[in-house]
Short mmCIF file of C-alpha atoms in Angstrom, two decimals:
data_model
loop_
_atom_site.label_atom_id
_atom_site.label_comp_id
_atom_site.label_asym_id
_atom_site.label_seq_id
_atom_site.Cartn_x
_atom_site.Cartn_y
_atom_site.Cartn_z
CA MET A 1 -32.95 -33.21 -55.83
CA ASN A 2 -35.85 -32.07 -58.01
CA TYR A 3 -36.56 -28.47 -58.97
CA ASP A 4 -39.51 -26.77 -60.59
CA ILE A 5 -37.28 -24.27 -62.34
CA ALA A 6 -33.60 -24.20 -63.26
CA ILE A 7 -32.12 -20.84 -64.22
CA ILE A 8 -28.91 -21.02 -66.23
CA GLY A 9 -26.70 -17.99 -65.67
CA ALA A 10 -26.33 -16.01 -62.45
CA GLY A 11 -25.73 -12.62 -64.02
CA CYS A 12 -28.07 -9.64 -63.83
CA ILE A 13 -30.90 -11.31 -65.69
CA GLY A 14 -30.66 -14.77 -64.13
CA SER A 15 -30.38 -13.30 -60.64
CA ALA A 16 -33.33 -10.98 -61.24
CA ILE A 17 -35.44 -13.91 -62.41
CA ALA A 18 -34.43 -15.95 -59.36
CA HIS A 19 -35.29 -13.04 -57.07
CA ARG A 20 -38.72 -12.65 -58.65
CA LEU A 21 -39.45 -16.39 -58.51
CA ALA A 22 -38.49 -16.49 -54.82
CA LYS A 23 -41.88 -14.89 -54.12
CA TYR A 24 -43.62 -18.06 -55.25
CA GLU A 25 -43.63 -21.54 -53.77
CA LEU A 26 -41.35 -22.99 -56.42
CA LYS A 27 -38.19 -25.01 -55.97
CA THR A 28 -35.74 -22.94 -57.96
CA ILE A 29 -32.04 -23.41 -58.63
CA LEU A 30 -29.68 -20.79 -60.05
CA LEU A 31 -26.72 -22.31 -61.91
CA ASP A 32 -23.58 -20.66 -63.21
CA LYS A 33 -20.15 -21.81 -64.32
CA GLU A 34 -18.50 -19.19 -62.07
CA ALA A 35 -18.04 -19.39 -58.29
CA ASP A 36 -20.23 -16.35 -57.58
CA VAL A 37 -23.03 -14.34 -59.14
CA ALA A 38 -22.41 -11.62 -61.75
CA MET A 39 -18.88 -12.79 -62.56
CA GLY A 40 -19.28 -12.86 -66.36
CA THR A 41 -20.67 -10.19 -68.64
CA SER A 42 -22.62 -8.56 -65.80
CA LYS A 43 -19.37 -7.94 -63.93
CA ALA A 44 -17.68 -6.40 -66.94
CA ASN A 45 -20.36 -3.84 -67.82
CA SER A 46 -19.91 -0.15 -67.12
CA GLY A 47 -22.19 -0.19 -64.09
CA ILE A 48 -24.39 2.59 -65.43
CA ILE A 49 -28.02 2.63 -64.39
CA HIS A 50 -29.49 4.18 -67.51
CA GLN A 51 -32.25 6.70 -66.80
CA GLY A 52 -33.52 6.69 -70.35
CA TYR A 53 -31.72 9.77 -71.59
CA PHE A 54 -31.18 9.95 -75.32
CA THR A 55 -33.79 7.26 -76.00
CA ALA A 56 -36.68 7.58 -78.42
CA LYS A 57 -39.70 9.18 -76.81
CA GLY A 58 -42.37 6.60 -76.00
CA SER A 59 -40.11 3.67 -76.92
CA LEU A 60 -39.93 0.38 -75.06
CA LYS A 61 -36.28 1.11 -74.25
CA GLU A 62 -37.25 4.42 -72.65
CA SER A 63 -39.97 2.77 -70.58
CA LEU A 64 -37.69 -0.03 -69.40
CA CYS A 65 -34.86 2.37 -68.54
CA LEU A 66 -37.12 4.60 -66.48
CA ARG A 67 -38.70 1.70 -64.59
CA GLY A 68 -35.37 -0.07 -64.10
CA SER A 69 -33.79 3.06 -62.67
CA GLN A 70 -36.67 3.47 -60.22
CA MET A 71 -36.42 -0.18 -59.17
CA PHE A 72 -32.91 0.35 -57.80
CA ASN A 73 -34.34 2.73 -55.19
CA GLU A 74 -36.77 -0.01 -54.10
CA LEU A 75 -34.69 -3.17 -54.42
CA CYS A 76 -31.32 -2.14 -53.01
CA PRO A 77 -32.62 -1.44 -49.49
CA GLN A 78 -34.68 -4.66 -49.57
CA LEU A 79 -31.65 -6.71 -50.58
CA ASP A 80 -29.20 -4.79 -48.38
CA VAL A 81 -27.14 -3.89 -51.43
CA PRO A 82 -25.17 -0.63 -51.32
CA PHE A 83 -26.14 1.74 -54.11
CA LYS A 84 -25.15 5.34 -54.73
CA ARG A 85 -26.32 7.49 -57.61
CA THR A 86 -23.38 9.48 -58.90
CA GLY A 87 -25.12 11.16 -61.81
CA ALA A 88 -24.12 11.78 -65.39
CA LEU A 89 -22.79 14.70 -67.41
CA PHE A 90 -23.18 15.20 -71.13
CA CYS A 91 -20.98 17.91 -72.58
CA ALA A 92 -21.36 20.32 -75.47
CA THR A 93 -18.37 21.94 -77.13
CA ASN A 94 -20.24 23.73 -79.93
CA GLU A 95 -23.67 25.13 -80.80
CA ASN A 96 -24.88 21.96 -82.55
CA GLU A 97 -24.07 19.85 -79.50
CA LEU A 98 -25.75 22.46 -77.29
CA LYS A 99 -28.94 22.17 -79.37
CA THR A 100 -28.83 18.40 -78.87
CA LEU A 101 -28.52 18.89 -75.10
CA GLN A 102 -31.40 21.39 -75.13
CA GLY A 103 -33.58 18.86 -76.93
CA GLU A 104 -32.71 16.16 -74.39
CA LEU A 105 -33.36 18.61 -71.55
CA GLN A 106 -36.90 19.15 -72.80
CA HIS A 107 -37.42 15.43 -73.43
CA SER A 108 -36.18 14.54 -69.92
CA GLN A 109 -38.27 17.23 -68.24
CA GLU A 110 -41.39 15.91 -69.99
CA ARG A 111 -40.71 12.53 -68.34
CA ASN A 112 -40.08 14.10 -64.92
CA VAL A 113 -36.42 13.07 -64.95
CA GLN A 114 -34.29 15.29 -62.71
CA VAL A 115 -31.95 17.21 -65.02
CA GLU A 116 -30.39 20.63 -65.46
CA LEU A 117 -28.59 22.40 -68.28
CA ILE A 118 -25.58 24.37 -67.05
CA GLU A 119 -24.00 26.96 -69.32
CA ASP A 120 -22.15 28.96 -66.68
CA ARG A 121 -18.44 28.10 -66.97
CA GLU A 122 -17.79 28.62 -63.25
CA LYS A 123 -20.60 26.22 -62.29
CA ILE A 124 -19.37 23.68 -64.83
CA GLN A 125 -15.84 23.82 -63.37
CA LYS A 126 -17.20 23.44 -59.84
CA LEU A 127 -19.21 20.39 -60.88
CA GLU A 128 -16.31 18.75 -62.75
CA PRO A 129 -12.96 20.55 -62.53
CA LEU A 130 -11.22 18.28 -65.05
CA LEU A 131 -13.43 19.19 -68.02
CA LYS A 132 -11.64 20.96 -70.84
CA ASP A 133 -12.15 24.67 -71.36
CA THR A 134 -13.79 23.90 -74.71
CA VAL A 135 -16.92 22.65 -72.92
CA ILE A 136 -19.58 25.37 -73.25
CA ALA A 137 -22.45 23.56 -71.51
CA VAL A 138 -23.28 20.37 -69.64
CA LEU A 139 -26.50 18.49 -69.21
CA HIS A 140 -26.39 17.21 -65.63
CA PHE A 141 -28.41 14.25 -64.43
CA PRO A 142 -27.82 14.17 -60.63
#
């Protein structure tokens, strides 16, 4: 059989390329040494959909993280793939770390990323009961 395009590797990148090329009238084949997609490095990653926090303002990485995060909201329903945002917490245990979180809060708000800084110990415990008592604040990305 003849193909217009052969994609080697059925991980995140190879599968994304195959998905995009499916919109065109091209004979495409996706090849991988494993029996199923995403069985190599893609399977072993942490599964975090990075929203661009703690990235340099205006950087390519920031732009790609923001767009990639948004794409999950669009693609998962189209592909009938279950997806649940569970959020992220960044903790501060001292004033220097708190200043870092405050800087990221401002940076995230400028990019319209949903985020909140929580300094109330009771609210912190309610959000994550297993955090140590030394945590004085959390930056919460829902």
